[in-house]
CSV table of C-alpha atoms in Angstrom, one decimal:
chain,number,residue,atom,x,y,z
B,291,MET,CA,80.4,72.4,78.8
B,292,SER,CA,77.0,73.9,79.7
B,293,ALA,CA,76.1,77.5,79.0
B,294,SER,CA,75.1,78.0,82.6
B,295,ALA,CA,78.6,76.9,83.8
B,296,ASP,CA,80.0,79.6,81.5
B,297,LEU,CA,77.6,82.2,83.0
B,298,MET,CA,78.6,81.2,86.5
B,299,ALA,CA,82.3,81.9,85.5
B,300,GLN,CA,81.2,85.3,84.1
B,301,ALA,CA,79.5,86.1,87.5
B,302,ALA,CA,82.7,85.2,89.3
B,303,THR,CA,84.7,87.5,87.0
B,304,VAL,CA,82.3,90.4,87.7
B,305,ARG,CA,82.5,89.8,91.5
B,306,ARG,CA,86.3,89.8,91.4
B,307,ALA,CA,86.4,93.0,89.3
B,308,ARG,CA,84.0,94.9,91.6
B,309,SER,CA,85.8,93.8,94.8
B,310,THR,CA,89.1,95.5,93.9
B,311,VAL,CA,89.9,99.3,93.9
B,312,LYS,CA,92.0,99.0,90.8
B,313,SER,CA,91.3,96.3,88.2
B,314,THR,CA,94.3,94.2,87.3
B,315,PRO,CA,95.3,93.9,83.7
B,316,ARG,CA,93.9,90.4,83.7
B,317,SER,CA,90.5,91.6,84.8
B,318,LYS,CA,90.4,94.3,82.1
B,319,LYS,CA,91.4,91.8,79.5
B,320,SER,CA,88.7,89.3,80.6
B,321,SER,CA,86.0,92.0,80.6
B,322,THR,CA,86.9,93.2,77.1
B,323,SER,CA,87.0,89.7,75.7
B,324,ILE,CA,83.7,88.8,77.1
B,325,GLU,CA,81.8,91.8,76.0
B,326,ALA,CA,83.2,92.2,72.5
B,327,LYS,CA,81.6,90.2,69.8
B,328,SER,CA,83.9,87.7,68.2
B,329,PRO,CA,83.7,87.5,64.4
B,330,PRO,CA,83.1,84.2,62.8
B,331,SER,CA,86.3,82.2,62.6
B,332,LYS,CA,87.7,78.8,62.1
B,333,ARG,CA,86.2,76.0,64.3
B,334,ALA,CA,87.5,76.6,67.8
B,335,ARG,CA,89.5,73.8,69.3
B,336,LEU,CA,89.7,73.1,73.0
B,337,GLN,CA,93.1,73.7,74.7
B,338,THR,CA,93.0,70.3,76.4
B,339,PRO,CA,95.2,70.0,79.5
B,340,GLU,CA,97.2,66.9,80.2
B,341,ARG,CA,95.0,63.8,80.8
B,342,LEU,CA,94.0,63.3,84.3
B,343,PRO,CA,95.2,60.1,85.9
B,344,GLN,CA,92.5,57.4,85.8
B,345,THR,CA,91.2,56.1,89.0
B,346,ALA,CA,91.5,52.5,90.0
B,347,GLY,CA,89.3,50.2,88.1
B,348,LYS,CA,89.3,52.4,85.0
B,349,GLY,CA,90.5,51.3,81.6
B,350,VAL,CA,88.5,48.9,79.5
B,351,LEU,CA,85.6,48.1,81.7
B,352,ASN,CA,82.8,45.5,81.5
B,353,GLU,CA,79.9,47.9,81.8
B,354,THR,CA,76.3,46.8,82.0
B,355,SER,CA,73.6,48.5,80.0
B,356,ALA,CA,70.6,49.4,82.2
B,357,VAL,CA,68.3,48.5,79.3
B,358,ASN,CA,69.0,44.8,78.9
B,359,GLY,CA,71.8,43.9,81.3
B,360,THR,CA,74.2,43.0,78.5
B,361,LEU,CA,77.8,43.0,79.4
B,362,GLN,CA,80.0,44.7,76.8
B,363,ALA,CA,83.6,45.8,77.0
B,364,THR,CA,83.7,49.5,76.2
B,365,ASP,CA,86.3,52.3,76.2
B,366,PRO,CA,85.4,54.5,79.3
B,367,LEU,CA,86.8,57.5,77.5
B,368,ASP,CA,84.8,57.1,74.3
B,369,ARG,CA,81.4,55.6,75.1
B,370,PRO,CA,78.2,56.4,73.2
B,371,ALA,CA,76.6,59.5,74.8
B,372,GLU,CA,73.6,61.8,74.6
B,373,PRO,CA,73.5,65.3,76.2
B,374,GLN,CA,70.0,64.9,77.6
B,375,ARG,CA,70.7,61.5,79.2
B,376,THR,CA,72.9,60.2,82.0
B,377,ASN,CA,76.5,60.1,80.8
B,378,ALA,CA,78.2,59.0,84.0
B,379,PRO,CA,78.7,55.3,84.9
B,380,LEU,CA,76.4,54.7,87.9
B,381,MET,CA,77.3,52.2,90.6
B,382,THR,CA,74.7,49.9,92.2
B,383,PRO,CA,74.6,48.7,95.8
B,384,ARG,CA,75.9,45.4,94.6
B,385,GLY,CA,79.0,47.0,93.1
B,386,SER,CA,78.1,46.6,89.4
B,387,CYS,CA,78.4,49.5,87.0
B,388,LEU,CA,75.6,50.7,84.7
B,389,VAL,CA,75.9,52.9,81.6
B,390,THR,CA,73.1,54.3,79.4
B,391,TYR,CA,74.6,52.9,76.2
B,392,THR,CA,77.0,50.1,75.3
B,393,ASN,CA,78.3,48.9,71.9
B,394,ASN,CA,75.6,46.2,72.0
B,395,THR,CA,72.6,48.6,72.6
B,396,VAL,CA,73.7,51.7,70.6
B,397,ASN,CA,71.9,50.6,67.4
B,398,VAL,CA,68.9,49.1,69.1
B,399,SER,CA,65.6,50.7,68.1
B,400,PRO,CA,64.4,53.4,70.5
B,401,SER,CA,61.0,51.7,70.6
B,402,LYS,CA,62.7,48.7,72.3
B,403,THR,CA,65.1,50.6,74.6
B,404,GLY,CA,62.9,53.6,75.5
B,405,LEU,CA,66.0,55.8,74.9
B,406,PRO,CA,66.9,58.1,72.0
B,407,ARG,CA,69.8,57.0,69.8
B,408,PRO,CA,73.1,58.5,71.1
B,409,THR,CA,74.3,61.3,68.9
B,410,THR,CA,77.9,61.4,70.0
B,411,THR,CA,80.4,59.8,72.4
B,412,THR,CA,82.0,60.8,75.7
B,413,GLY,CA,85.2,61.5,73.8
B,414,HIS,CA,83.6,64.1,71.6
B,415,ILE,CA,80.5,65.5,73.4
B,416,LEU,CA,82.5,68.3,75.1
B,417,GLN,CA,83.8,69.5,71.7
B,418,ASP,CA,80.3,69.2,70.2
B,419,ALA,CA,78.9,71.3,73.0
B,420,CYS,CA,81.6,74.0,72.7
B,421,ASP,CA,81.1,74.2,68.9
B,422,HIS,CA,77.3,74.6,69.3
B,423,LEU,CA,77.6,77.3,72.1
B,424,ILE,CA,80.1,79.3,70.0
B,425,LYS,CA,78.0,79.0,66.9
B,426,VAL,CA,74.8,80.4,68.6
B,427,GLU,CA,76.7,82.9,70.7
B,428,PRO,CA,80.2,83.9,69.6
B,429,ARG,CA,80.8,86.0,72.7
B,430,LEU,CA,81.1,82.8,74.7
B,431,LYS,CA,84.2,81.8,72.8
B,432,PRO,CA,86.7,83.6,75.1
B,433,LEU,CA,85.1,82.1,78.2
B,434,ILE,CA,85.1,78.6,76.7
B,435,GLU,CA,88.7,78.8,75.7
B,436,LYS,CA,89.8,80.2,79.1
B,437,HIS,CA,87.8,77.8,81.3
B,438,TYR,CA,88.3,74.2,80.3
B,439,CYS,CA,85.4,72.1,81.5
B,440,HIS,CA,86.8,69.1,83.3
B,441,ILE,CA,83.3,67.9,84.3
B,442,PHE,CA,82.4,66.9,80.8
B,443,CYS,CA,85.8,66.0,79.4
B,444,PRO,CA,86.4,62.3,78.6
B,445,GLU,CA,88.1,61.7,82.0
B,446,GLY,CA,85.3,63.5,83.8
B,447,LEU,CA,82.6,61.4,82.1
B,448,ALA,CA,84.5,58.2,83.1
B,449,GLU,CA,84.2,59.0,86.8
B,450,GLU,CA,81.8,56.6,88.5
B,451,CYS,CA,78.9,58.0,90.5
B,452,ASP,CA,77.1,56.2,93.4
B,453,PRO,CA,73.6,57.9,93.3
B,454,PHE,CA,72.7,57.0,96.9
B,455,ARG,CA,76.0,58.2,98.3
B,456,SER,CA,75.9,61.4,96.2
B,457,LEU,CA,72.4,62.3,97.3
B,458,CYS,CA,73.1,61.5,100.9
B,459,SER,CA,76.2,63.7,100.8
B,460,SER,CA,74.0,66.5,99.3
B,461,ILE,CA,71.6,66.3,102.3
B,462,MET,CA,74.4,66.2,104.8
B,463,ALA,CA,75.9,69.4,103.2
B,464,GLN,CA,72.7,71.5,103.4
B,465,GLN,CA,73.1,74.7,105.4
B,466,VAL,CA,76.5,73.7,106.9
B,467,SER,CA,80.1,74.6,106.0
B,468,GLY,CA,82.2,72.3,103.8
B,469,ALA,CA,84.3,71.3,106.8
B,470,ALA,CA,81.2,70.5,108.9
B,471,ALA,CA,79.7,68.4,106.0
B,472,SER,CA,83.0,66.5,105.6
B,473,SER,CA,83.1,65.7,109.3
B,474,ILE,CA,79.5,64.6,109.4
B,475,LYS,CA,80.1,62.3,106.4
B,476,LYS,CA,83.1,60.7,107.9
B,477,LYS,CA,81.3,60.1,111.2
B,478,PHE,CA,78.3,58.7,109.3
B,479,VAL,CA,80.5,56.2,107.4
B,480,ALA,CA,82.2,55.3,110.6
B,481,LEU,CA,78.9,54.2,112.2
B,482,PHE,CA,78.9,51.3,109.8
B,483,GLN,CA,82.5,50.1,110.4
B,484,ASN,CA,83.3,46.9,112.3
B,485,SER,CA,86.0,48.5,114.4
B,486,PRO,CA,86.5,52.0,115.9
B,487,ALA,CA,90.1,51.8,114.5
B,488,GLN,CA,88.7,52.1,111.0
B,489,VAL,CA,87.3,55.6,111.7
B,490,GLN,CA,90.4,57.4,110.6
B,491,SER,CA,90.6,55.5,107.3
B,492,THR,CA,86.9,55.7,106.3
B,493,ASN,CA,86.3,56.9,102.7
B,494,ASP,CA,83.6,56.8,100.1
B,495,GLN,CA,84.5,53.2,99.2
B,496,THR,CA,83.1,52.1,102.5
B,497,PHE,CA,79.9,54.1,102.3
B,498,PRO,CA,76.9,52.0,103.6
B,499,THR,CA,74.3,50.6,101.3
B,500,PRO,CA,70.7,51.8,101.2
B,501,ALA,CA,69.6,48.6,102.9
B,502,GLN,CA,72.1,49.1,105.8
B,503,VAL,CA,70.9,52.7,106.4
B,504,ALA,CA,67.2,51.8,106.0
B,505,GLU,CA,67.5,49.3,108.9
B,506,CYS,CA,68.8,52.0,111.3
B,507,THR,CA,66.8,54.1,113.6
B,508,VAL,CA,66.9,57.9,113.4
B,509,PRO,CA,68.6,58.2,116.9
B,510,PHE,CA,71.4,55.9,115.6
B,511,LEU,CA,72.0,58.0,112.5
B,512,ARG,CA,72.0,61.2,114.6
B,513,GLN,CA,75.2,60.0,116.2
B,514,ALA,CA,77.0,61.2,113.1
B,515,GLY,CA,76.1,64.8,114.0
B,516,LEU,CA,73.0,64.9,111.8
B,517,SER,CA,70.0,66.9,112.9
B,518,GLU,CA,66.9,64.9,113.5
B,519,ARG,CA,65.3,66.1,110.3
B,520,LYS,CA,68.4,65.3,108.2
B,521,ALA,CA,68.5,61.8,109.7
B,522,GLU,CA,64.9,61.3,108.8
B,523,TYR,CA,65.6,62.5,105.2
B,524,ILE,CA,68.5,60.1,104.8
B,525,LYS,CA,66.6,57.2,106.2
B,526,GLY,CA,63.7,57.9,103.9
B,527,LEU,CA,66.0,58.2,100.9
B,528,ALA,CA,67.6,54.9,101.9
B,529,GLU,CA,64.2,53.2,102.1
B,530,LYS,CA,63.3,54.3,98.6
B,531,PHE,CA,66.5,52.9,97.2
B,532,ALA,CA,66.2,49.7,99.2
B,533,SER,CA,62.7,49.2,98.0
B,534,GLY,CA,63.5,49.8,94.3
B,535,GLN,CA,61.5,53.0,94.0
B,536,LEU,CA,64.7,54.7,93.2
B,537,SER,CA,67.7,53.0,91.5
B,538,ALA,CA,70.7,53.5,89.3
B,539,ALA,CA,68.8,51.9,86.4
B,540,MET,CA,65.9,54.4,86.8
B,541,LEU,CA,68.2,57.3,86.8
B,542,ILE,CA,69.8,56.1,83.6
B,543,ASN,CA,66.6,55.4,81.7
B,544,ALA,CA,64.7,58.5,82.9
B,545,SER,CA,64.4,61.8,81.0
B,546,ASP,CA,65.5,65.0,82.6
B,547,GLU,CA,62.0,65.8,83.6
B,548,GLU,CA,61.5,62.4,85.1
B,549,VAL,CA,64.7,62.6,87.2
B,550,LEU,CA,63.5,66.0,88.6
B,551,ASP,CA,60.0,64.7,89.4
B,552,LYS,CA,61.2,61.5,91.0
B,553,LEU,CA,63.9,63.0,93.2
B,554,THR,CA,62.0,66.2,94.3
B,555,ALA,CA,59.3,63.9,95.6
B,556,VAL,CA,61.9,62.7,98.2
B,557,ARG,CA,61.8,64.6,101.5
B,558,GLY,CA,65.0,66.7,101.8
B,559,LEU,CA,65.7,67.0,98.1
B,560,GLY,CA,64.7,70.3,96.6
B,561,ARG,CA,64.8,71.4,93.0
B,562,TRP,CA,68.3,73.0,93.3
B,563,SER,CA,69.8,69.9,94.9
B,564,VAL,CA,68.4,67.7,92.2
B,565,GLU,CA,69.6,70.0,89.4
B,566,MET,CA,73.1,70.0,90.9
B,567,PHE,CA,73.0,66.2,91.2
B,568,ALA,CA,71.8,65.8,87.6
B,569,CYS,CA,74.6,68.0,86.3
B,570,PHE,CA,77.6,67.1,88.4
B,571,GLY,CA,76.6,63.6,89.4
B,572,LEU,CA,74.7,62.1,86.5
B,573,LYS,CA,76.6,64.4,84.0
B,574,ARG,CA,73.5,65.5,82.1
B,575,MET,CA,74.3,68.5,80.0
B,576,ASP,CA,71.0,70.3,79.4
B,577,VAL,CA,70.5,71.4,83.0
B,578,LEU,CA,69.7,75.1,83.6
B,579,SER,CA,69.2,75.9,87.3
B,580,THR,CA,67.1,79.1,87.0
B,581,GLY,CA,66.8,79.3,90.8
B,582,ASP,CA,70.6,79.4,91.3
B,583,LEU,CA,71.7,83.0,92.1
B,584,GLY,CA,75.1,82.4,90.5
B,585,VAL,CA,73.5,81.4,87.2
B,586,GLN,CA,71.0,84.3,87.4
B,587,ARG,CA,73.8,86.8,88.1
B,588,GLY,CA,76.0,85.5,85.4
B,589,MET,CA,73.2,85.5,82.8
B,590,ALA,CA,72.2,89.0,83.8
B,591,ALA,CA,75.8,90.3,83.5
B,592,PHE,CA,76.2,88.6,80.1
B,593,MET,CA,73.0,90.3,79.0
B,594,GLY,CA,74.5,93.7,79.9
B,595,LYS,CA,72.6,94.4,83.1
B,596,ASP,CA,74.1,96.2,86.1
B,597,VAL,CA,74.1,93.3,88.6
B,598,ASN,CA,75.2,95.4,91.5
B,599,LYS,CA,72.3,97.8,91.1
B,600,LEU,CA,69.9,94.8,90.8
B,601,LYS,CA,71.4,93.3,94.0
B,602,ALA,CA,70.9,96.6,95.9
B,603,LYS,CA,67.4,97.0,94.6
B,604,GLY,CA,66.3,93.6,95.9
B,605,GLY,CA,63.5,91.6,94.3
B,606,GLY,CA,63.6,88.3,96.1
B,607,LYS,CA,64.5,85.1,94.4
B,608,TRP,CA,64.4,86.6,90.9
B,609,LYS,CA,66.4,89.7,91.7
B,610,TYR,CA,68.7,89.5,88.7
B,611,MET,CA,66.5,88.0,86.0
B,612,SER,CA,63.0,86.4,85.9
B,613,GLU,CA,62.7,82.7,85.2
B,614,GLN,CA,60.7,83.4,82.1
B,615,ASP,CA,63.5,85.6,80.7
B,616,MET,CA,66.2,83.0,81.6
B,617,LEU,CA,64.3,80.2,79.8
B,618,LYS,CA,63.7,82.4,76.8
B,619,HIS,CA,67.3,83.5,76.4
B,620,SER,CA,68.7,80.0,77.0
B,621,GLU,CA,66.6,78.2,74.4
B,622,LYS,CA,69.3,78.6,71.7
B,623,PHE,CA,71.9,76.9,73.9
B,624,ALA,CA,69.9,73.6,74.2
B,625,PRO,CA,70.8,70.8,74.6
B,626,TYR,CA,73.9,72.1,76.3
B,627,ARG,CA,72.5,74.6,78.8
């Protein structure tokens, strides 16, 4: 669980409390538990919900390391992991699955792999994160215990991510409603089906490959309901994946800074979009989106600031907290920001 996710939950709590004339007992309880300092206690254990059903293809997988291509059977719920690296299995256009570490590469020298040695596993990284966050800031304990983090639980970290599909979906969703984005995506996928009858059954499993999209013209892509600019963005993204400038292997081997630099260089992908992809797609845990108003608001509320007064006062992009202050106060939460 990242500290920024906790702060976004705090912001949501504040908004709900302000929007009602009379606070419900639950709201009062939440406010009290967040603001009061929790004394040191026994190691907090997560209240783990029932395990989520695994998707088709999960179980003991033959996953490929992006370092040397070695196939190694690994438990998808307890793979070697590192908070500042990609922890999601990434799918390639050819259908293979890449992971950062396998049992074969976990003990290989960093000088050979270019990767730090993993410090934990996908089965334990969430508990490690929670223990660290509570240790450096005990007031987070009530939030952590109340909001179980499915994103970084063992099942969440076993979910496969297709980087091209995920980034395309991000571009499609920009400045439109969720329903509109879903409709555009469905029409986009249908453009590459062999028969119109398949339109109603299209899903992410039939998403086109980068090579297929790169070969299309912008007018053809616009038939899905995309604006001309978005169609250009998606075609450009596809060309970079098709040429190898971007790849699942690169996204696994790259550092957090390299992922940000490589992807923000693509037209249509801003810093916020890349940060959301790094956190929710690649499952990297040390992502602090300072430009996200929800994170800003949550951090400001947690620091005891009157967020409503700050909102009314204005102040542009940094109306709740400056980026410098956010980075300063978040240092102690690394590498689980």
